[in-house]
Short mmCIF file of C-alpha atoms in Angstrom, two decimals:
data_model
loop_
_atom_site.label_atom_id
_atom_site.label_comp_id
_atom_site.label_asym_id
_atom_site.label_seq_id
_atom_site.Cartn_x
_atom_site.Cartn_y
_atom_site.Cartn_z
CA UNK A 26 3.38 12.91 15.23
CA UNK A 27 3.53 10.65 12.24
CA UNK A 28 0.18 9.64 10.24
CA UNK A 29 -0.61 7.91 7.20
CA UNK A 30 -3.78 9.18 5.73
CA UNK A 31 -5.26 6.66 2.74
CA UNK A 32 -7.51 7.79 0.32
CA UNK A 33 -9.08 6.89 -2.98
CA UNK A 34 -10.99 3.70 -1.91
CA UNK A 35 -14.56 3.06 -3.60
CA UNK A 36 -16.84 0.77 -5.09
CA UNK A 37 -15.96 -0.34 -8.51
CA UNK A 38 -16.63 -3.01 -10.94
CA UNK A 39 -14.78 -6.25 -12.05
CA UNK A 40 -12.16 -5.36 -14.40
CA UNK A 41 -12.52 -1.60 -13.10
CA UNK A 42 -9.38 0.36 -12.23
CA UNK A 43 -8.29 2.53 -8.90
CA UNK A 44 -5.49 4.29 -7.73
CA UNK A 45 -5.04 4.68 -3.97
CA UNK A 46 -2.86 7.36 -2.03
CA UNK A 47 -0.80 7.54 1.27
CA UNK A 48 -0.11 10.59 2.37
CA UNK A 49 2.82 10.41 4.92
CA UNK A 50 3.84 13.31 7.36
CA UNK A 51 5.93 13.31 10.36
CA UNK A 52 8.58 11.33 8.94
CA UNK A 53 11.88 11.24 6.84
CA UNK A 54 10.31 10.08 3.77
CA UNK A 55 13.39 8.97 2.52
CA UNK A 56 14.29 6.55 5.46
CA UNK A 57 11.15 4.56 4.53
CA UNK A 58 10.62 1.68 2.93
CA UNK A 59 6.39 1.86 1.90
CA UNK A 60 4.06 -1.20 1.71
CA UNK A 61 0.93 -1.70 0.90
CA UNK A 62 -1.17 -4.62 3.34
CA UNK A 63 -4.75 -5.69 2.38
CA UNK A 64 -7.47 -7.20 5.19
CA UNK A 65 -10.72 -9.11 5.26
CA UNK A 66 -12.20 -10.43 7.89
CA UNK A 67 -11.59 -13.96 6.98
CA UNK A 68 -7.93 -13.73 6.01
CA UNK A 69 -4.69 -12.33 8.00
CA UNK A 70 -3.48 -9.17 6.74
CA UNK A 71 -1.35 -9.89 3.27
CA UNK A 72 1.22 -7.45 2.15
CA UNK A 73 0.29 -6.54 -1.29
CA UNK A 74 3.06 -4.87 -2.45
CA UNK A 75 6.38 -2.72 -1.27
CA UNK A 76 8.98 -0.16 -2.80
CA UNK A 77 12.08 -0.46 -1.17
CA UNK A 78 15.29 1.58 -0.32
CA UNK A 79 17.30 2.36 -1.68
CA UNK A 80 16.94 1.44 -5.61
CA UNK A 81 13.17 1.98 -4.92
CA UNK A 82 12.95 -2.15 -5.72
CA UNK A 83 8.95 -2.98 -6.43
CA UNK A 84 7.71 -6.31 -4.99
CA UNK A 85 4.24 -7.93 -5.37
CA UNK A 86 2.11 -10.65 -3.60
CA UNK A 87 1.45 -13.39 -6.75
CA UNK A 88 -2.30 -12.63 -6.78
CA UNK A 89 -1.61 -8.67 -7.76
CA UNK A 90 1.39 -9.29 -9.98
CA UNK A 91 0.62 -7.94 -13.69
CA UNK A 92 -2.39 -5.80 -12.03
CA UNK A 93 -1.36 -3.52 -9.39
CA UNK A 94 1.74 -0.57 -9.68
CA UNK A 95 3.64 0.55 -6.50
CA UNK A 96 4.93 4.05 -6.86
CA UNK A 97 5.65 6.75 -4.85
CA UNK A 98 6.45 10.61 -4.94
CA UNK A 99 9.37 12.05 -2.96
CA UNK A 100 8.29 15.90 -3.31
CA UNK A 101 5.05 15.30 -1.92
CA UNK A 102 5.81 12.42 0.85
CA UNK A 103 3.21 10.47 -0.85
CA UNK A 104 3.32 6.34 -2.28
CA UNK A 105 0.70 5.25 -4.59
CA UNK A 106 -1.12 1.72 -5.33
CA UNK A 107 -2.48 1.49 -8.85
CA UNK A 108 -5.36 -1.15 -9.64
CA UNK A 109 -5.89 -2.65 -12.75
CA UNK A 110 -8.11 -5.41 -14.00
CA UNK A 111 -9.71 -5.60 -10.66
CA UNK A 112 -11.26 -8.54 -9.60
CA UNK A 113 -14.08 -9.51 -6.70
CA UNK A 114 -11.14 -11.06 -4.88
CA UNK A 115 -9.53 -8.04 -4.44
CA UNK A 116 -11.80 -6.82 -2.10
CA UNK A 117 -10.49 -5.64 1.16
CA UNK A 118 -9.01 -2.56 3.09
CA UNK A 119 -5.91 -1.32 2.16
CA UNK A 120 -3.70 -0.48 4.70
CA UNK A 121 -0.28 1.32 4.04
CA UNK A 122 2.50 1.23 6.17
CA UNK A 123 5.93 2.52 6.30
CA UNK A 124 8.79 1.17 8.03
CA UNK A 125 12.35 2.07 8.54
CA UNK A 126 15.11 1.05 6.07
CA UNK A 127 17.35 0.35 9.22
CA UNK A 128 14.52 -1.51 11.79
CA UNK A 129 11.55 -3.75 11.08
CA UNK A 130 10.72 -2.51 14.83
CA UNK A 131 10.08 1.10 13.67
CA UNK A 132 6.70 1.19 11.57
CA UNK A 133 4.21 2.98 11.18
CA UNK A 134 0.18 2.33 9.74
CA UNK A 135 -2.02 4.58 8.36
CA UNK A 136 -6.34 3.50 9.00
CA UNK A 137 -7.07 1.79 5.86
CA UNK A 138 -9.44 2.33 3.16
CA UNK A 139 -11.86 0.30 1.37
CA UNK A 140 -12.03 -1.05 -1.73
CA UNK A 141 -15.16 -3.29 -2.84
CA UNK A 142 -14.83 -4.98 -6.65
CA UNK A 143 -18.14 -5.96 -7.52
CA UNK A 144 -21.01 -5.75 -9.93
#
Protein backbone atom coordinates (compact mmCIF):
# COMPACT_ATOMS: atom_id res chain seq x y z
CA UNK A 1 0.00 0.00 0.00
CA UNK A 2 1.56 3.32 -0.79
CA UNK A 3 1.54 6.31 1.92
CA UNK A 4 3.02 9.56 2.20
CA UNK A 5 3.61 10.46 5.76
CA UNK A 6 4.46 14.52 6.26
CA UNK A 7 6.11 15.73 9.08
CA UNK A 8 7.87 18.75 10.48
CA UNK A 9 4.93 21.25 10.46
CA UNK A 10 4.73 23.86 13.49
CA UNK A 11 4.14 27.20 14.58
CA UNK A 12 6.81 29.62 13.77
CA UNK A 13 7.44 33.22 13.41
CA UNK A 14 7.65 35.70 10.42
CA UNK A 15 10.94 35.42 8.90
CA UNK A 16 11.33 31.95 10.83
CA UNK A 17 12.62 28.92 8.92
CA UNK A 18 11.20 25.06 8.54
CA UNK A 19 12.01 22.13 6.80
CA UNK A 20 9.24 19.63 6.06
CA UNK A 21 9.59 15.78 5.18
CA UNK A 22 7.69 13.16 3.02
CA UNK A 23 8.35 9.98 3.73
CA UNK A 24 7.24 7.74 0.74
CA UNK A 25 6.84 3.84 0.90
CA UNK A 26 5.14 1.50 -1.34
CA UNK A 27 6.44 2.91 -4.38
CA UNK A 28 9.35 3.02 -6.99
CA UNK A 29 10.81 6.12 -5.75
CA UNK A 30 12.51 6.62 -8.78
CA UNK A 31 9.38 6.57 -11.13
CA UNK A 32 8.14 9.66 -9.22
CA UNK A 33 8.04 12.92 -9.92
CA UNK A 34 7.40 14.77 -6.02
CA UNK A 35 5.40 18.00 -5.44
CA UNK A 36 4.70 19.87 -2.84
CA UNK A 37 0.65 21.48 -2.76
CA UNK A 38 -0.33 24.02 -0.03
CA UNK A 39 -4.29 24.56 1.21
CA UNK A 40 -6.36 27.08 3.10
CA UNK A 41 -9.65 27.15 3.39
CA UNK A 42 -10.18 30.15 1.30
CA UNK A 43 -7.93 29.28 -1.63
CA UNK A 44 -7.78 26.04 -4.05
CA UNK A 45 -4.94 23.89 -3.41
CA UNK A 46 -1.59 25.63 -5.12
CA UNK A 47 1.31 23.51 -6.02
CA UNK A 48 4.20 24.99 -4.29
CA UNK A 49 6.90 23.42 -5.74
CA UNK A 50 8.06 20.01 -7.76
CA UNK A 51 11.38 18.02 -8.57
CA UNK A 52 11.04 16.32 -11.63
CA UNK A 53 12.39 13.21 -13.56
CA UNK A 54 14.60 12.68 -14.74
CA UNK A 55 17.32 15.66 -14.32
CA UNK A 56 15.59 16.13 -10.89
CA UNK A 57 14.40 19.81 -12.56
CA UNK A 58 13.16 22.17 -9.38
CA UNK A 59 10.09 24.36 -10.10
CA UNK A 60 8.43 26.97 -7.81
CA UNK A 61 5.03 28.80 -7.52
CA UNK A 62 6.22 32.85 -7.81
CA UNK A 63 5.19 33.54 -4.19
CA UNK A 64 7.94 30.80 -2.76
CA UNK A 65 10.61 31.49 -5.34
CA UNK A 66 13.96 32.74 -3.51
CA UNK A 67 12.39 31.19 -0.11
CA UNK A 68 11.57 27.66 -0.28
CA UNK A 69 14.22 24.51 -1.53
CA UNK A 70 12.76 21.28 -3.08
CA UNK A 71 15.03 18.36 -2.48
CA UNK A 72 14.79 14.95 -2.09
CA UNK A 73 16.81 11.76 -0.93
CA UNK A 74 16.86 8.60 -3.06
CA UNK A 75 18.40 6.19 -0.22
CA UNK A 76 15.79 6.98 2.10
CA UNK A 77 12.57 7.42 -0.32
CA UNK A 78 12.18 10.72 1.24
CA UNK A 79 11.63 14.64 -0.63
CA UNK A 80 12.11 17.61 1.45
CA UNK A 81 10.54 21.33 1.44
CA UNK A 82 12.85 23.89 3.01
CA UNK A 83 11.31 27.31 4.35
CA UNK A 84 13.05 30.34 4.53
CA UNK A 85 12.08 33.89 5.31
CA UNK A 86 8.65 32.74 6.14
CA UNK A 87 5.95 34.94 5.93
CA UNK A 88 2.10 35.05 7.50
CA UNK A 89 1.02 34.25 3.95
CA UNK A 90 2.54 31.16 3.94
CA UNK A 91 0.29 29.70 6.17
CA UNK A 92 -1.41 26.58 5.13
CA UNK A 93 -1.14 22.66 5.06
CA UNK A 94 1.30 21.19 3.09
CA UNK A 95 0.37 18.40 1.22
CA UNK A 96 2.95 16.24 -0.80
CA UNK A 97 2.17 14.21 -3.55
CA UNK A 98 3.88 12.01 -5.92
CA UNK A 99 2.93 11.14 -9.29
CA UNK A 100 4.21 8.98 -12.02
CA UNK A 101 6.83 10.18 -14.55
CA UNK A 102 4.76 8.25 -17.27
CA UNK A 103 0.79 9.22 -16.06
CA UNK A 104 -0.67 12.33 -14.46
CA UNK A 105 -3.54 9.61 -13.67
CA UNK A 106 -1.28 7.68 -11.23
CA UNK A 107 -0.75 9.89 -7.96
CA UNK A 108 -0.59 9.56 -4.89
CA UNK A 109 -1.16 12.20 -1.50
CA UNK A 110 0.13 11.96 1.67
CA UNK A 111 -2.45 13.89 4.81
CA UNK A 112 -0.87 17.16 5.07
CA UNK A 113 0.73 19.02 7.76
CA UNK A 114 0.44 22.36 9.13
CA UNK A 115 2.36 25.14 9.07
CA UNK A 116 1.17 28.52 10.87
CA UNK A 117 3.72 31.79 10.31
CA UNK A 118 2.79 34.13 12.83
CA UNK A 119 3.82 36.25 15.76
Amino acid sequence: QVQLVESGGGLVQPGGSLRLSCAASGLTFNHYHMQWYRQTPEKERELVATILLPTDKTNYADSVKGRFTISKDNAKNTVYLQMNSLKPEDTAVYFCNARHLLSNNINYWGKGTLVTVSS
